[in-house]
Amino acid sequence: MADDLPYISGKEIKLNKMKSILSRTDLKGNIEYCNKYFVEISGYSEQELLGSPHNIIRHPDMPQIIFKMMWDRLKKNEDILAVVKNRAKNGDHYWVTTLFETKYNPLDKRPEGYLALRRAAPSNAISEVEPLYKKLLEIEKKDGINASEAYLLEFLQRKNKDYDTYIHDVVEYKGLVASFFNAMRKMFS
Ligand SMILES: Cc1cc2nc3c(=O)[nH]c(=O)nc-3n(C[C@H](O)[C@H](O)[C@H](O)COP(=O)(O)O)c2cc1C
C-alpha cells in the first residue's frame, strides 16, 4: 500500500483468549507453517500463506521500528515480546501479544527458522501501545526510522524501563499469561 494513500480502517476482530495463533518461518521470514486459528483469523487460505513473506499480514499502522528491533534481536538469537496489530485479508485487524523466538535444528543446534507464539492482547495493553505506535509512525513518515528509534528510547527512559521490562509490564507477562506462553512453546517447538 502506498504510504500517502488513505486506507479504509477495518473492524477489530475479537480473538478467542484461549486460542494460540502460531507461525513458523524460514530464516528470511517466509511462512513455513501456521496453525488453523492463524489461517481462520487471517482470512487467507493456507496455500496463500505458506511460502509468503510474513509481512502479508502487516498492518500499515505498525511502526517499522518495532519490526527492526524484533529482527535485530532474532538475528542475535534472542527472544523478543511485542504487541502487534495485524491485518486480515479483508482489512479487519486484530491485536496480539507475540513472542518471537529462534527455532534450532535438533541435530546440529543451528538456527533454522523463527517461531511466533501469539495470543489475544489484553485491552489495556492495546490502549497503552496504540498512541505510542501512532506517534512512532508519524515520526517515521516525517523523519525516518532513526528518529522513531530515538523517540522510543526517550519514551522508555522517561518510564525508567528498558524495552523488555516495559512490554512485559504492559501485557502482564506473569502468572497465567506466562504459563499460557510456556504451554504454547512446549506444544510448538
Ligand atoms: C516468526 C515471525 C513471525 C512474524 N509475524 C509477524 C506478524 O504477525 N505480523 C507482522 O506484521 N509481521 C510479522 N513478522 C515480521 C515480518 O517478517 C516483517 O518484518 C514485518 O511485517 C515488516 O514488514 P516490512 O519490512 O515489509 O514492512 C514476523 C516475522 C517472523 C520471523
Short mmCIF file of N, CA and C in Angstrom, two decimals, residues 57-167:
data_model
loop_
_atom_site.label_atom_id
_atom_site.label_comp_id
_atom_site.label_asym_id
_atom_site.label_seq_id
_atom_site.Cartn_x
_atom_site.Cartn_y
_atom_site.Cartn_z
N ILE A 57 0.64 -10.13 6.45
CA ILE A 57 -0.39 -9.71 7.41
C ILE A 57 0.00 -8.41 8.14
N ARG A 58 1.00 -7.73 7.60
CA ARG A 58 1.45 -6.48 8.23
C ARG A 58 0.34 -5.44 8.15
N HIS A 59 0.12 -4.77 9.25
CA HIS A 59 -0.87 -3.68 9.25
C HIS A 59 -0.13 -2.36 9.06
N PRO A 60 -0.67 -1.47 8.21
CA PRO A 60 0.05 -0.21 7.96
C PRO A 60 0.15 0.70 9.18
N ASP A 61 -0.59 0.42 10.26
CA ASP A 61 -0.46 1.22 11.49
C ASP A 61 0.75 0.81 12.32
N MET A 62 1.40 -0.30 11.95
CA MET A 62 2.56 -0.76 12.75
C MET A 62 3.80 0.03 12.37
N PRO A 63 4.48 0.63 13.35
CA PRO A 63 5.73 1.33 13.03
C PRO A 63 6.84 0.33 12.69
N GLN A 64 7.65 0.70 11.74
CA GLN A 64 8.75 -0.16 11.28
C GLN A 64 9.75 -0.47 12.40
N ILE A 65 9.94 0.49 13.31
CA ILE A 65 10.95 0.31 14.36
C ILE A 65 10.69 -0.94 15.20
N ILE A 66 9.42 -1.30 15.39
CA ILE A 66 9.11 -2.50 16.19
C ILE A 66 9.65 -3.74 15.47
N PHE A 67 9.47 -3.79 14.16
CA PHE A 67 9.97 -4.95 13.41
C PHE A 67 11.50 -4.93 13.30
N LYS A 68 12.05 -3.72 13.22
CA LYS A 68 13.51 -3.64 13.15
C LYS A 68 14.11 -4.21 14.44
N MET A 69 13.53 -3.79 15.57
CA MET A 69 14.01 -4.27 16.88
C MET A 69 13.88 -5.79 16.96
N MET A 70 12.73 -6.28 16.47
CA MET A 70 12.46 -7.71 16.51
C MET A 70 13.51 -8.49 15.69
N TRP A 71 13.76 -8.00 14.46
CA TRP A 71 14.75 -8.69 13.61
C TRP A 71 16.15 -8.60 14.21
N ASP A 72 16.50 -7.44 14.76
CA ASP A 72 17.83 -7.30 15.38
C ASP A 72 18.01 -8.33 16.48
N ARG A 73 16.94 -8.52 17.26
CA ARG A 73 17.03 -9.47 18.37
C ARG A 73 17.08 -10.91 17.84
N LEU A 74 16.23 -11.22 16.86
CA LEU A 74 16.22 -12.60 16.34
C LEU A 74 17.56 -12.95 15.70
N LYS A 75 18.16 -11.98 15.02
CA LYS A 75 19.47 -12.24 14.38
C LYS A 75 20.54 -12.56 15.43
N LYS A 76 20.32 -12.08 16.66
CA LYS A 76 21.24 -12.42 17.76
C LYS A 76 20.75 -13.65 18.52
N ASN A 77 19.72 -14.30 17.96
CA ASN A 77 19.07 -15.46 18.57
C ASN A 77 18.54 -15.18 19.98
N GLU A 78 18.04 -13.95 20.12
CA GLU A 78 17.40 -13.58 21.39
C GLU A 78 15.89 -13.46 21.16
N ASP A 79 15.12 -13.90 22.14
CA ASP A 79 13.65 -13.77 22.06
C ASP A 79 13.25 -12.32 22.20
N ILE A 80 12.05 -12.03 21.73
CA ILE A 80 11.50 -10.69 22.00
C ILE A 80 9.98 -10.77 22.02
N LEU A 81 9.43 -10.00 22.94
CA LEU A 81 7.97 -9.94 23.09
C LEU A 81 7.50 -8.62 22.48
N ALA A 82 6.36 -8.65 21.79
CA ALA A 82 5.84 -7.40 21.22
C ALA A 82 4.32 -7.46 21.15
N VAL A 83 3.73 -6.28 21.16
CA VAL A 83 2.29 -6.20 20.91
C VAL A 83 2.16 -5.78 19.45
N VAL A 84 1.44 -6.58 18.67
CA VAL A 84 1.41 -6.37 17.21
C VAL A 84 -0.03 -6.26 16.73
N LYS A 85 -0.25 -5.27 15.87
CA LYS A 85 -1.55 -5.15 15.19
C LYS A 85 -1.39 -5.79 13.82
N ASN A 86 -2.20 -6.77 13.54
CA ASN A 86 -2.12 -7.47 12.25
C ASN A 86 -3.37 -7.20 11.43
N ARG A 87 -3.19 -7.36 10.13
CA ARG A 87 -4.28 -7.07 9.19
C ARG A 87 -4.76 -8.36 8.55
N ALA A 88 -6.08 -8.56 8.60
CA ALA A 88 -6.66 -9.72 7.90
C ALA A 88 -6.83 -9.37 6.42
N LYS A 89 -7.09 -10.37 5.64
CA LYS A 89 -7.18 -10.17 4.18
C LYS A 89 -8.22 -9.11 3.81
N ASN A 90 -9.34 -9.06 4.56
CA ASN A 90 -10.41 -8.11 4.22
C ASN A 90 -10.19 -6.72 4.83
N GLY A 91 -9.05 -6.51 5.46
CA GLY A 91 -8.74 -5.18 6.02
C GLY A 91 -9.07 -5.05 7.50
N ASP A 92 -9.78 -6.03 8.07
CA ASP A 92 -10.02 -6.00 9.51
C ASP A 92 -8.69 -6.24 10.25
N HIS A 93 -8.69 -5.98 11.55
CA HIS A 93 -7.42 -6.13 12.26
C HIS A 93 -7.61 -6.83 13.60
N TYR A 94 -6.51 -7.30 14.15
CA TYR A 94 -6.53 -7.93 15.48
C TYR A 94 -5.19 -7.64 16.15
N TRP A 95 -5.27 -7.52 17.47
CA TRP A 95 -4.07 -7.21 18.27
C TRP A 95 -3.61 -8.47 18.99
N VAL A 96 -2.33 -8.74 18.90
CA VAL A 96 -1.81 -9.94 19.57
C VAL A 96 -0.55 -9.63 20.38
N THR A 97 -0.44 -10.30 21.52
CA THR A 97 0.83 -10.35 22.24
C THR A 97 1.62 -11.44 21.53
N THR A 98 2.82 -11.10 21.09
CA THR A 98 3.58 -12.08 20.29
C THR A 98 4.96 -12.29 20.89
N LEU A 99 5.30 -13.55 21.04
CA LEU A 99 6.65 -13.90 21.46
C LEU A 99 7.38 -14.47 20.25
N PHE A 100 8.43 -13.77 19.83
CA PHE A 100 9.22 -14.22 18.68
C PHE A 100 10.45 -14.95 19.21
N GLU A 101 10.74 -16.10 18.65
CA GLU A 101 11.96 -16.79 19.08
C GLU A 101 12.58 -17.61 17.95
N THR A 102 13.81 -18.03 18.19
CA THR A 102 14.54 -18.80 17.18
C THR A 102 14.22 -20.28 17.30
N LYS A 103 14.11 -20.91 16.15
CA LYS A 103 13.95 -22.38 16.17
C LYS A 103 15.28 -23.00 15.76
N TYR A 104 15.76 -23.92 16.58
CA TYR A 104 17.06 -24.55 16.33
C TYR A 104 16.87 -25.94 15.74
N ASN A 105 17.77 -26.31 14.85
CA ASN A 105 17.77 -27.67 14.33
C ASN A 105 18.12 -28.63 15.46
N PRO A 106 17.29 -29.65 15.68
CA PRO A 106 17.53 -30.53 16.83
C PRO A 106 18.84 -31.31 16.72
N LEU A 107 19.34 -31.47 15.49
CA LEU A 107 20.57 -32.27 15.33
C LEU A 107 21.82 -31.43 15.49
N ASP A 108 21.94 -30.37 14.65
CA ASP A 108 23.20 -29.60 14.73
C ASP A 108 23.07 -28.34 15.59
N LYS A 109 21.85 -28.10 16.15
CA LYS A 109 21.61 -26.97 17.07
C LYS A 109 21.78 -25.59 16.40
N ARG A 110 21.86 -25.59 15.07
CA ARG A 110 21.96 -24.28 14.39
C ARG A 110 20.57 -23.68 14.21
N PRO A 111 20.47 -22.33 14.18
CA PRO A 111 19.16 -21.71 13.92
C PRO A 111 18.66 -22.13 12.54
N GLU A 112 17.39 -22.58 12.47
CA GLU A 112 16.88 -22.98 11.15
C GLU A 112 15.62 -22.20 10.79
N GLY A 113 15.17 -21.34 11.67
CA GLY A 113 13.99 -20.55 11.38
C GLY A 113 13.54 -19.82 12.63
N TYR A 114 12.35 -19.25 12.55
CA TYR A 114 11.83 -18.50 13.70
C TYR A 114 10.39 -18.90 13.99
N LEU A 115 10.01 -18.73 15.26
CA LEU A 115 8.66 -19.06 15.69
C LEU A 115 7.98 -17.79 16.20
N ALA A 116 6.69 -17.70 15.99
CA ALA A 116 5.92 -16.63 16.63
C ALA A 116 4.75 -17.27 17.36
N LEU A 117 4.69 -17.04 18.67
CA LEU A 117 3.64 -17.57 19.53
C LEU A 117 2.76 -16.39 19.92
N ARG A 118 1.49 -16.47 19.60
CA ARG A 118 0.61 -15.30 19.83
C ARG A 118 -0.66 -15.67 20.57
N ARG A 119 -1.14 -14.68 21.30
CA ARG A 119 -2.49 -14.78 21.85
C ARG A 119 -3.08 -13.37 21.87
N ALA A 120 -4.40 -13.30 22.09
CA ALA A 120 -5.09 -12.01 22.12
C ALA A 120 -4.36 -11.06 23.07
N ALA A 121 -4.12 -9.83 22.64
CA ALA A 121 -3.50 -8.83 23.53
C ALA A 121 -4.58 -8.30 24.47
N PRO A 122 -4.24 -8.10 25.76
CA PRO A 122 -5.23 -7.54 26.68
C PRO A 122 -5.59 -6.11 26.28
N SER A 123 -6.83 -5.70 26.56
CA SER A 123 -7.28 -4.39 26.06
C SER A 123 -6.47 -3.23 26.67
N ASN A 124 -6.00 -3.38 27.91
CA ASN A 124 -5.20 -2.28 28.47
C ASN A 124 -3.84 -2.15 27.77
N ALA A 125 -3.34 -3.29 27.25
CA ALA A 125 -2.08 -3.24 26.50
C ALA A 125 -2.29 -2.52 25.17
N ILE A 126 -3.44 -2.77 24.56
CA ILE A 126 -3.74 -2.09 23.29
C ILE A 126 -3.86 -0.58 23.53
N SER A 127 -4.60 -0.21 24.60
CA SER A 127 -4.75 1.24 24.89
C SER A 127 -3.40 1.88 25.19
N GLU A 128 -2.48 1.12 25.75
CA GLU A 128 -1.15 1.66 26.08
C GLU A 128 -0.30 1.86 24.81
N VAL A 129 -0.26 0.83 23.94
CA VAL A 129 0.69 0.93 22.82
C VAL A 129 0.12 1.67 21.61
N GLU A 130 -1.21 1.71 21.49
CA GLU A 130 -1.78 2.32 20.28
C GLU A 130 -1.31 3.77 20.07
N PRO A 131 -1.41 4.64 21.12
CA PRO A 131 -0.92 6.01 20.91
C PRO A 131 0.60 6.08 20.69
N LEU A 132 1.33 5.17 21.33
CA LEU A 132 2.78 5.15 21.14
C LEU A 132 3.10 4.80 19.68
N TYR A 133 2.46 3.76 19.15
CA TYR A 133 2.70 3.35 17.76
C TYR A 133 2.31 4.45 16.78
N LYS A 134 1.22 5.15 17.10
CA LYS A 134 0.75 6.22 16.22
C LYS A 134 1.84 7.30 16.14
N LYS A 135 2.39 7.64 17.30
CA LYS A 135 3.43 8.66 17.36
C LYS A 135 4.69 8.19 16.61
N LEU A 136 5.07 6.93 16.83
CA LEU A 136 6.27 6.38 16.18
C LEU A 136 6.11 6.41 14.66
N LEU A 137 4.91 6.05 14.21
CA LEU A 137 4.64 6.01 12.77
C LEU A 137 4.70 7.42 12.17
N GLU A 138 4.12 8.37 12.89
CA GLU A 138 4.13 9.77 12.44
C GLU A 138 5.57 10.24 12.27
N ILE A 139 6.40 9.93 13.27
CA ILE A 139 7.81 10.36 13.25
C ILE A 139 8.52 9.68 12.09
N GLU A 140 8.25 8.38 11.92
CA GLU A 140 8.89 7.61 10.85
C GLU A 140 8.58 8.20 9.48
N LYS A 141 7.31 8.56 9.28
CA LYS A 141 6.89 9.09 7.97
C LYS A 141 7.56 10.42 7.70
N LYS A 142 7.76 11.20 8.77
CA LYS A 142 8.31 12.54 8.60
C LYS A 142 9.84 12.51 8.59
N ASP A 143 10.43 11.81 9.55
CA ASP A 143 11.88 11.93 9.75
C ASP A 143 12.65 10.61 9.67
N GLY A 144 11.95 9.51 9.42
CA GLY A 144 12.66 8.23 9.24
C GLY A 144 12.78 7.41 10.52
N ILE A 145 13.30 6.21 10.33
CA ILE A 145 13.30 5.20 11.40
C ILE A 145 14.28 5.55 12.54
N ASN A 146 15.38 6.24 12.22
CA ASN A 146 16.31 6.61 13.29
C ASN A 146 15.65 7.56 14.28
N ALA A 147 14.81 8.44 13.72
CA ALA A 147 14.10 9.40 14.59
C ALA A 147 13.07 8.66 15.45
N SER A 148 12.39 7.66 14.89
CA SER A 148 11.39 6.95 15.71
C SER A 148 12.09 6.10 16.76
N GLU A 149 13.25 5.57 16.43
CA GLU A 149 14.02 4.80 17.42
C GLU A 149 14.43 5.71 18.59
N ALA A 150 14.88 6.91 18.23
CA ALA A 150 15.30 7.87 19.27
C ALA A 150 14.10 8.22 20.16
N TYR A 151 12.92 8.39 19.55
CA TYR A 151 11.73 8.70 20.34
C TYR A 151 11.39 7.56 21.29
N LEU A 152 11.48 6.33 20.77
CA LEU A 152 11.15 5.16 21.59
C LEU A 152 12.10 5.06 22.79
N LEU A 153 13.39 5.30 22.53
CA LEU A 153 14.37 5.23 23.62
C LEU A 153 14.09 6.28 24.69
N GLU A 154 13.74 7.47 24.22
CA GLU A 154 13.41 8.56 25.15
C GLU A 154 12.15 8.22 25.96
N PHE A 155 11.17 7.66 25.26
CA PHE A 155 9.91 7.26 25.89
C PHE A 155 10.20 6.24 27.02
N LEU A 156 11.08 5.28 26.73
CA LEU A 156 11.40 4.25 27.73
C LEU A 156 12.20 4.86 28.88
N GLN A 157 13.09 5.78 28.51
CA GLN A 157 13.90 6.45 29.55
C GLN A 157 13.02 7.20 30.53
N ARG A 158 12.00 7.87 29.95
CA ARG A 158 11.06 8.62 30.81
C ARG A 158 10.35 7.67 31.76
N LYS A 159 10.09 6.44 31.30
CA LYS A 159 9.43 5.45 32.17
C LYS A 159 10.44 4.74 33.07
N ASN A 160 11.71 5.01 32.79
CA ASN A 160 12.78 4.38 33.55
C ASN A 160 12.76 2.85 33.41
N LYS A 161 12.48 2.39 32.20
CA LYS A 161 12.41 0.94 31.95
C LYS A 161 13.13 0.63 30.64
N ASP A 162 13.70 -0.58 30.56
CA ASP A 162 14.17 -0.99 29.24
C ASP A 162 12.97 -1.57 28.48
N TYR A 163 13.16 -1.85 27.18
CA TYR A 163 12.02 -2.30 26.36
C TYR A 163 11.37 -3.56 26.93
N ASP A 164 12.21 -4.53 27.33
CA ASP A 164 11.65 -5.81 27.78
C ASP A 164 10.80 -5.63 29.04
N THR A 165 11.31 -4.85 29.98
CA THR A 165 10.55 -4.63 31.22
C THR A 165 9.23 -3.93 30.89
N TYR A 166 9.33 -2.90 30.03
CA TYR A 166 8.14 -2.14 29.65
C TYR A 166 7.07 -3.06 29.06
N ILE A 167 7.47 -3.87 28.07
CA ILE A 167 6.46 -4.66 27.34
C ILE A 167 5.94 -5.82 28.20
#
